[in-house]
mmCIF file of C-alpha atoms and ligand atoms in Angstrom:
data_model
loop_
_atom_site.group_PDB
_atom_site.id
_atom_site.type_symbol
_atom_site.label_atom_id
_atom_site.label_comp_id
_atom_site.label_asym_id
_atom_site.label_seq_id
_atom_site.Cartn_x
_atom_site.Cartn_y
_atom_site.Cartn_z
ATOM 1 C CA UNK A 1 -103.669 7.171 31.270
ATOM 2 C CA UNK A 2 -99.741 7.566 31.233
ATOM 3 C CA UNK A 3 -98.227 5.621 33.495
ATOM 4 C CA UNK A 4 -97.060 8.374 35.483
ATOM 5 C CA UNK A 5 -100.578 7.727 36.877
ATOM 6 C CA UNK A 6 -100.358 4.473 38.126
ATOM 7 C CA UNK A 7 -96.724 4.953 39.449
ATOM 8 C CA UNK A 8 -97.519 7.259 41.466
ATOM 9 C CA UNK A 9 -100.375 5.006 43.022
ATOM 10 C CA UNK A 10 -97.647 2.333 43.523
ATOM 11 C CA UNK A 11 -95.470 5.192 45.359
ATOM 12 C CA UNK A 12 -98.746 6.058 47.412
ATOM 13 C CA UNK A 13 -99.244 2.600 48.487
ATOM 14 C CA UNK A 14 -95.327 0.916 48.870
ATOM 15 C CA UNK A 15 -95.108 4.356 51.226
ATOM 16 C CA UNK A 16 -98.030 3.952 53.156
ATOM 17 C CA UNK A 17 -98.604 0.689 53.346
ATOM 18 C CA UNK A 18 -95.554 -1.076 52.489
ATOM 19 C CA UNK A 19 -94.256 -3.435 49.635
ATOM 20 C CA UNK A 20 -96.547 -6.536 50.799
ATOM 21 C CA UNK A 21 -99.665 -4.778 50.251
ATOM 22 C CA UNK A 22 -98.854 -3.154 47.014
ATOM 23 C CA UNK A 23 -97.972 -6.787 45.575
ATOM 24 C CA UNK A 24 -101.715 -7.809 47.062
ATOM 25 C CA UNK A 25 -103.487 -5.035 45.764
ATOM 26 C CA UNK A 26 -101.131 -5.391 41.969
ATOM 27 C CA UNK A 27 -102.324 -9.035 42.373
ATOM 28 C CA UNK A 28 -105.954 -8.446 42.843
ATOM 29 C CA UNK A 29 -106.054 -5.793 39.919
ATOM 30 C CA UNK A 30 -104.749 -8.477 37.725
ATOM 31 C CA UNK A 31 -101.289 -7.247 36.888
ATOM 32 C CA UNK A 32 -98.221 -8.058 35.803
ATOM 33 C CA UNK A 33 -95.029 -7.959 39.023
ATOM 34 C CA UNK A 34 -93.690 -5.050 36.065
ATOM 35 C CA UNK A 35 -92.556 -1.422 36.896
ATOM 36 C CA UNK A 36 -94.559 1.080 35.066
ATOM 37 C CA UNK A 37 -93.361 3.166 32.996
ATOM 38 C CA UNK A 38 -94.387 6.807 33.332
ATOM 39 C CA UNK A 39 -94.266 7.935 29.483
ATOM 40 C CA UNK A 40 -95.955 4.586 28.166
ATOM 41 C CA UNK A 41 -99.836 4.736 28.256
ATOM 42 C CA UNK A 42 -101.922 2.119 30.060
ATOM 43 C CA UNK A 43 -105.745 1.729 29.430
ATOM 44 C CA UNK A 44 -107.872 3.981 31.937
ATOM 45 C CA UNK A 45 -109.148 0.306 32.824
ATOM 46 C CA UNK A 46 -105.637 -0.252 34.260
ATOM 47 C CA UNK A 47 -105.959 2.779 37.023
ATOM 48 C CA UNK A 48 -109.732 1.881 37.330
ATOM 49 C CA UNK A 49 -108.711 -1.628 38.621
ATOM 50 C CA UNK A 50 -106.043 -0.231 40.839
ATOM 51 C CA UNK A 51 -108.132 1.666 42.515
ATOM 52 C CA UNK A 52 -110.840 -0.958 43.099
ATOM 53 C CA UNK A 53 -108.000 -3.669 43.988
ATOM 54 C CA UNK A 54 -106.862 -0.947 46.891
ATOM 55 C CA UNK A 55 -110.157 -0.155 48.084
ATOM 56 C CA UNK A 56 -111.043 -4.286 48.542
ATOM 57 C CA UNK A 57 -107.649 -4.874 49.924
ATOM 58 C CA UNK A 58 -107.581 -1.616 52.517
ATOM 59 C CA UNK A 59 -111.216 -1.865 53.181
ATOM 60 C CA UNK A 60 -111.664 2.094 52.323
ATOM 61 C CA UNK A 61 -114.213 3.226 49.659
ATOM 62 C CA UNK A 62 -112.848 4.186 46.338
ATOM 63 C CA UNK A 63 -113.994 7.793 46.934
ATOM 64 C CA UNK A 64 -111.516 7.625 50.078
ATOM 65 C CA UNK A 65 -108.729 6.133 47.858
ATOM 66 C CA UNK A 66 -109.206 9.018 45.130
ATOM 67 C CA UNK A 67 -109.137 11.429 47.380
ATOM 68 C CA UNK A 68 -105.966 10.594 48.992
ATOM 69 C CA UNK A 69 -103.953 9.826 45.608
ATOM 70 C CA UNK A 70 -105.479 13.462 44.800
ATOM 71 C CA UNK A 71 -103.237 14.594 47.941
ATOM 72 C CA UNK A 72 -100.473 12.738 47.287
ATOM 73 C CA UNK A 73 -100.356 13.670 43.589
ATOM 74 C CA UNK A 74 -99.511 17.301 44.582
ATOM 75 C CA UNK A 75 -96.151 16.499 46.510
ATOM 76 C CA UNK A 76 -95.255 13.500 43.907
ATOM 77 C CA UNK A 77 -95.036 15.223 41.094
ATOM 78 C CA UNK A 78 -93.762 19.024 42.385
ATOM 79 C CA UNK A 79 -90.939 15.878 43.555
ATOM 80 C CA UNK A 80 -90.716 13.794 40.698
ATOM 81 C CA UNK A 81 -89.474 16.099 38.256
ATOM 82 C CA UNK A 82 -92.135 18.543 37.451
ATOM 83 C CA UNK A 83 -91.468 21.319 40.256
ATOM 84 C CA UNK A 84 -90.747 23.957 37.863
ATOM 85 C CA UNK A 85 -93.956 23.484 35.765
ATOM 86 C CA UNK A 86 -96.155 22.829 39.451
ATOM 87 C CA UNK A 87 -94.571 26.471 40.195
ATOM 88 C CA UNK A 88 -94.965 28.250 37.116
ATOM 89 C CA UNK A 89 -98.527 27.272 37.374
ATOM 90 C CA UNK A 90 -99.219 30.449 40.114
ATOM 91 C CA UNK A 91 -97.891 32.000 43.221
ATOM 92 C CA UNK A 92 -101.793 31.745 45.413
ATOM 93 C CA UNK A 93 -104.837 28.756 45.230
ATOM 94 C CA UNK A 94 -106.865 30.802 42.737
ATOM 95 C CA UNK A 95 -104.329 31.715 40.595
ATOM 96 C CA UNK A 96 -103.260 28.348 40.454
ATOM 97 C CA UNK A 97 -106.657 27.073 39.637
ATOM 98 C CA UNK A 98 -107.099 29.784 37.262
ATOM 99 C CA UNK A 99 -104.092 28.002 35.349
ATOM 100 C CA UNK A 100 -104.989 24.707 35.302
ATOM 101 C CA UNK A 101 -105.573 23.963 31.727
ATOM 102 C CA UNK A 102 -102.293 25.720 30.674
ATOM 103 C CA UNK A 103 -100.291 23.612 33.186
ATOM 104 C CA UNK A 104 -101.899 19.908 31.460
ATOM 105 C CA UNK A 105 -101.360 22.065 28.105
ATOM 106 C CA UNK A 106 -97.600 22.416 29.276
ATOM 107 C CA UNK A 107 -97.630 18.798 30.170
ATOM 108 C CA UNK A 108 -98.734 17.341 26.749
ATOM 109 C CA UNK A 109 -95.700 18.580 25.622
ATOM 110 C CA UNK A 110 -94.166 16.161 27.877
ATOM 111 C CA UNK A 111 -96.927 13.665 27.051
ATOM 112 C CA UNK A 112 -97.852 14.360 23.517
ATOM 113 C CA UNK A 113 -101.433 11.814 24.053
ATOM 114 C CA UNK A 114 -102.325 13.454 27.166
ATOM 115 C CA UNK A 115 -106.185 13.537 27.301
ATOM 116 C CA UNK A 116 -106.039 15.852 30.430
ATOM 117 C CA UNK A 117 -109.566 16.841 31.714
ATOM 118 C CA UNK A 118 -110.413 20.613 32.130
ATOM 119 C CA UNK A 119 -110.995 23.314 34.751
ATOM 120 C CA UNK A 120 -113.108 26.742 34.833
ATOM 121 C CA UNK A 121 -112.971 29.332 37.580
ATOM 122 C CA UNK A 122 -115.785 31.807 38.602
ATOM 123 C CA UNK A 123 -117.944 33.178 40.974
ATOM 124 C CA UNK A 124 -114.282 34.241 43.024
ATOM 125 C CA UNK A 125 -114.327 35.998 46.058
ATOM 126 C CA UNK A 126 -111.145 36.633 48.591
ATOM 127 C CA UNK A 127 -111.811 33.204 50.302
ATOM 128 C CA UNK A 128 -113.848 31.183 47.800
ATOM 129 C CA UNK A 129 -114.539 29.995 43.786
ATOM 130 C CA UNK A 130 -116.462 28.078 41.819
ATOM 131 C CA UNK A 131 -114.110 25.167 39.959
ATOM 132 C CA UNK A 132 -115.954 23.338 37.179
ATOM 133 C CA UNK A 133 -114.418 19.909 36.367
ATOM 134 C CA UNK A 134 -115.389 18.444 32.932
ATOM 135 C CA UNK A 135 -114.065 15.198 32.004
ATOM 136 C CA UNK A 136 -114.794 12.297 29.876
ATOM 137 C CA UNK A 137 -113.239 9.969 32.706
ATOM 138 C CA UNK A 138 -116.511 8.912 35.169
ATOM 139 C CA UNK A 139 -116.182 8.944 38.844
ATOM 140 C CA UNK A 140 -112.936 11.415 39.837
ATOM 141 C CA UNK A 141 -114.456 13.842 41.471
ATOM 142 C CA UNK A 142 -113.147 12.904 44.680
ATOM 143 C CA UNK A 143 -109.525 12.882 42.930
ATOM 144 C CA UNK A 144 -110.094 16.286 42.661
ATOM 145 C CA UNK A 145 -111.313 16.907 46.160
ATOM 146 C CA UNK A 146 -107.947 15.453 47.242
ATOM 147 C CA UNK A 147 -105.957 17.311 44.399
ATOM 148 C CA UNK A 148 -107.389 20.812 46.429
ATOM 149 C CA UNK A 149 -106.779 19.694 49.262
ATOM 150 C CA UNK A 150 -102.999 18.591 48.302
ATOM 151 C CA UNK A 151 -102.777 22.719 46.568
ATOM 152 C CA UNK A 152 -104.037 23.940 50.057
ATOM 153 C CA UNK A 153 -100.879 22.430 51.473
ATOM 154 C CA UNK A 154 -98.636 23.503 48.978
ATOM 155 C CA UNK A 155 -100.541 27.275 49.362
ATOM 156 C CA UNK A 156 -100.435 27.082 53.412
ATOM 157 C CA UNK A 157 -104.311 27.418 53.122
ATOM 158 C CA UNK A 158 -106.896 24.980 54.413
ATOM 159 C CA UNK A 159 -109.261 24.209 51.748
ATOM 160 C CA UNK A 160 -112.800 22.705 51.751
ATOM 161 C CA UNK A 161 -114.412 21.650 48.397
ATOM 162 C CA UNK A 162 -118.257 19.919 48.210
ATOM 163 C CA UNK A 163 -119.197 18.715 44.856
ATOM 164 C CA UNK A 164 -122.440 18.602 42.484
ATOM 165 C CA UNK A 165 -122.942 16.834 39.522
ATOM 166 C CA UNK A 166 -124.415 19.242 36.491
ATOM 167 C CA UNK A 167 -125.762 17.114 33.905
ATOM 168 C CA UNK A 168 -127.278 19.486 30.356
ATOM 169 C CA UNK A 169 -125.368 19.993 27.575
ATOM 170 C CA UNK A 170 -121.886 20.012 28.931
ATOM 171 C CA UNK A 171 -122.078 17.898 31.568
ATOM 172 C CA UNK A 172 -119.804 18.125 34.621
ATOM 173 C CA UNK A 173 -119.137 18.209 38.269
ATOM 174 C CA UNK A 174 -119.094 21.526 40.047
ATOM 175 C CA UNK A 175 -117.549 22.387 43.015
ATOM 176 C CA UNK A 176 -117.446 25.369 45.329
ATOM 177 C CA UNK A 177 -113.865 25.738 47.019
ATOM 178 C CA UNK A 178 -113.185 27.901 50.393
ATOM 179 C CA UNK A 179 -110.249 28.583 51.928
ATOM 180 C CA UNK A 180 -108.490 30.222 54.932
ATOM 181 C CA UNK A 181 -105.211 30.872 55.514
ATOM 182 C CA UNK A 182 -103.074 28.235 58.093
ATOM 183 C CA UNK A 183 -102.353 29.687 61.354
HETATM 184 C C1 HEM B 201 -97.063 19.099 37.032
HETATM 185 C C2 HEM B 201 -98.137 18.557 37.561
HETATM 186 C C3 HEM B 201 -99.057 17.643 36.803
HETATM 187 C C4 HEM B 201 -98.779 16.702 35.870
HETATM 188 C C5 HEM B 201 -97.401 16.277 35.341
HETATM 189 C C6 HEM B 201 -100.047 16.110 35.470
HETATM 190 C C7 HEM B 201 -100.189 15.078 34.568
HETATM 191 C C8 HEM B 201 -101.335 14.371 34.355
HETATM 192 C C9 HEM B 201 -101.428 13.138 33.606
HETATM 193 C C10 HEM B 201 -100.229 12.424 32.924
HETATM 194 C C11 HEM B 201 -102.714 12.719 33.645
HETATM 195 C C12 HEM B 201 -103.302 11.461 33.006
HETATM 196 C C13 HEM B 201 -104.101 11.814 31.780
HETATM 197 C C14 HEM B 201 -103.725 10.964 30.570
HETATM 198 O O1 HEM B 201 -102.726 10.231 30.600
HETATM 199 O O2 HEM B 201 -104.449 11.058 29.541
HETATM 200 C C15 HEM B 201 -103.439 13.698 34.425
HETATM 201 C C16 HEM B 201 -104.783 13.606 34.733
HETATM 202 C C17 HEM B 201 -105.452 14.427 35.610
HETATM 203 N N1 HEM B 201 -104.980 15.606 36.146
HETATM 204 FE FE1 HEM B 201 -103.071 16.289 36.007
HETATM 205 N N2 HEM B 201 -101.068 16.720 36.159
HETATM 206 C C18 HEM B 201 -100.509 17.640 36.998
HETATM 207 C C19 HEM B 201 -101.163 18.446 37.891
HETATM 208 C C20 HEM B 201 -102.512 18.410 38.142
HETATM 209 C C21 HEM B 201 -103.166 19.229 39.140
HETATM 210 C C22 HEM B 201 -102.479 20.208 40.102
HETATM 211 C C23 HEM B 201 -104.482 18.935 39.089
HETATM 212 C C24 HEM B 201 -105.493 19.612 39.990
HETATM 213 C C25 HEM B 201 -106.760 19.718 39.777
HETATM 214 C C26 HEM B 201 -104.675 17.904 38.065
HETATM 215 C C27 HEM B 201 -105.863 17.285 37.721
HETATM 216 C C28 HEM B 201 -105.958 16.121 36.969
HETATM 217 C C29 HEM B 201 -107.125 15.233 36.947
HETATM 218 C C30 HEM B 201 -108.421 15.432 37.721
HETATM 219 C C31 HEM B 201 -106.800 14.167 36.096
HETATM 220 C C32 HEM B 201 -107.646 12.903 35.817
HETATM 221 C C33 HEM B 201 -108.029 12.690 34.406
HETATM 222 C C34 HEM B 201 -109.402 13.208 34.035
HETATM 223 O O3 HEM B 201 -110.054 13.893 34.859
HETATM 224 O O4 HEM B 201 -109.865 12.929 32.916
HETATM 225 N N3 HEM B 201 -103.445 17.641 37.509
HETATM 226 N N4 HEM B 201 -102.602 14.693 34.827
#
């Protein structure tokens, strides 16, 4: 994934947690004291190991750690340059969602290798959808749980999302989303 990615996980953790336990946690994964740099693509393997290196050093599962990159993501990147395209991605949660592939399409021209994963809505109602998730990438689910909860913030909306995996033909994980509004 670009590095972008993995930057942003560095941001997450130097914020949270401070410098000292993002050099642990770059340690354990195995990597290099470098910067990375957001347009220059790392092996998934790279993010996998981040991940795992957080979850030994902070004692939290990796679901846990997903899930609150998936949050943070949402605020990073409407900050680190891509407000406009976070905005022009919908006004409301479901429109938003609806436009999910056309916002990673908008990003690969940013990114031009960009193997972005992809979204379908249905089954909407004033307060609730059905978000299918297909990716090639194993385990993320929980990055998305975090991701909806991250657009419920940026909507004003509290947001629940529970997860299934579909297996069949196109296999996938499939989540029903509810919100309400913020009082
Ligand atoms: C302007 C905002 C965004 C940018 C710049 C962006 C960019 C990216 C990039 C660079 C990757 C790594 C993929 C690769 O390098 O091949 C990625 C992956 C991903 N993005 Fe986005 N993204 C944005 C918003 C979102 C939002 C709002 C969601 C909400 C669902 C989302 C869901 C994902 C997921 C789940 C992945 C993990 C990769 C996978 O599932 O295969 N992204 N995105």
């Amino acid at each position: 994934m670009y590095g972008l990615i993995n930057k942003a996980v560095e941001g997450l953790v130097r914020s949270k947690f401070g410098d000292a336990t993002w050099d642990r946690i770059r340690t354990r994964a195995g990597l290099p004291d470098e910067p990375f740099i957001g347009m220059e693509q790392y092996p998934d393997k790279t993010t996998y190991d981040l991940v795992g290196a957080a979850s030994a050093e902070l004692g939290a599962p990796a679901a846990a750690i997903l899930e609150e990159f998936g949050l943070y993501w949402v605020r990073y990147t409407a900050e680190a340059g891509y407000g406009e395209l976070m905005k022009s991605a919908g006004r409301t949660l479901p429109e938003f969602l609806r436009n999910l592939d056309q916002l990673h399409t908008r990003v690969k021209l940013s990114f031009p290798h960009l193997a972005p994963p992809s979204f379908a809505v249905s089954d909407e109602s004033s307060s609730s959808l059905v978000l299918r998730y297909y990716s090639d990438r194993p385990g993320l689910a929980p990055l998305v749980v975090g991701l909806l909860r991250g657009l419920g913030d940026r909507f004003n909306v509290d947001v629940t999302a529970r997860f299934e995996r579909v297996e069949g033909d196109r296999p996938h994980d499939r989540f029903v989303v509810e919100w309400s509004p913020r009082a």
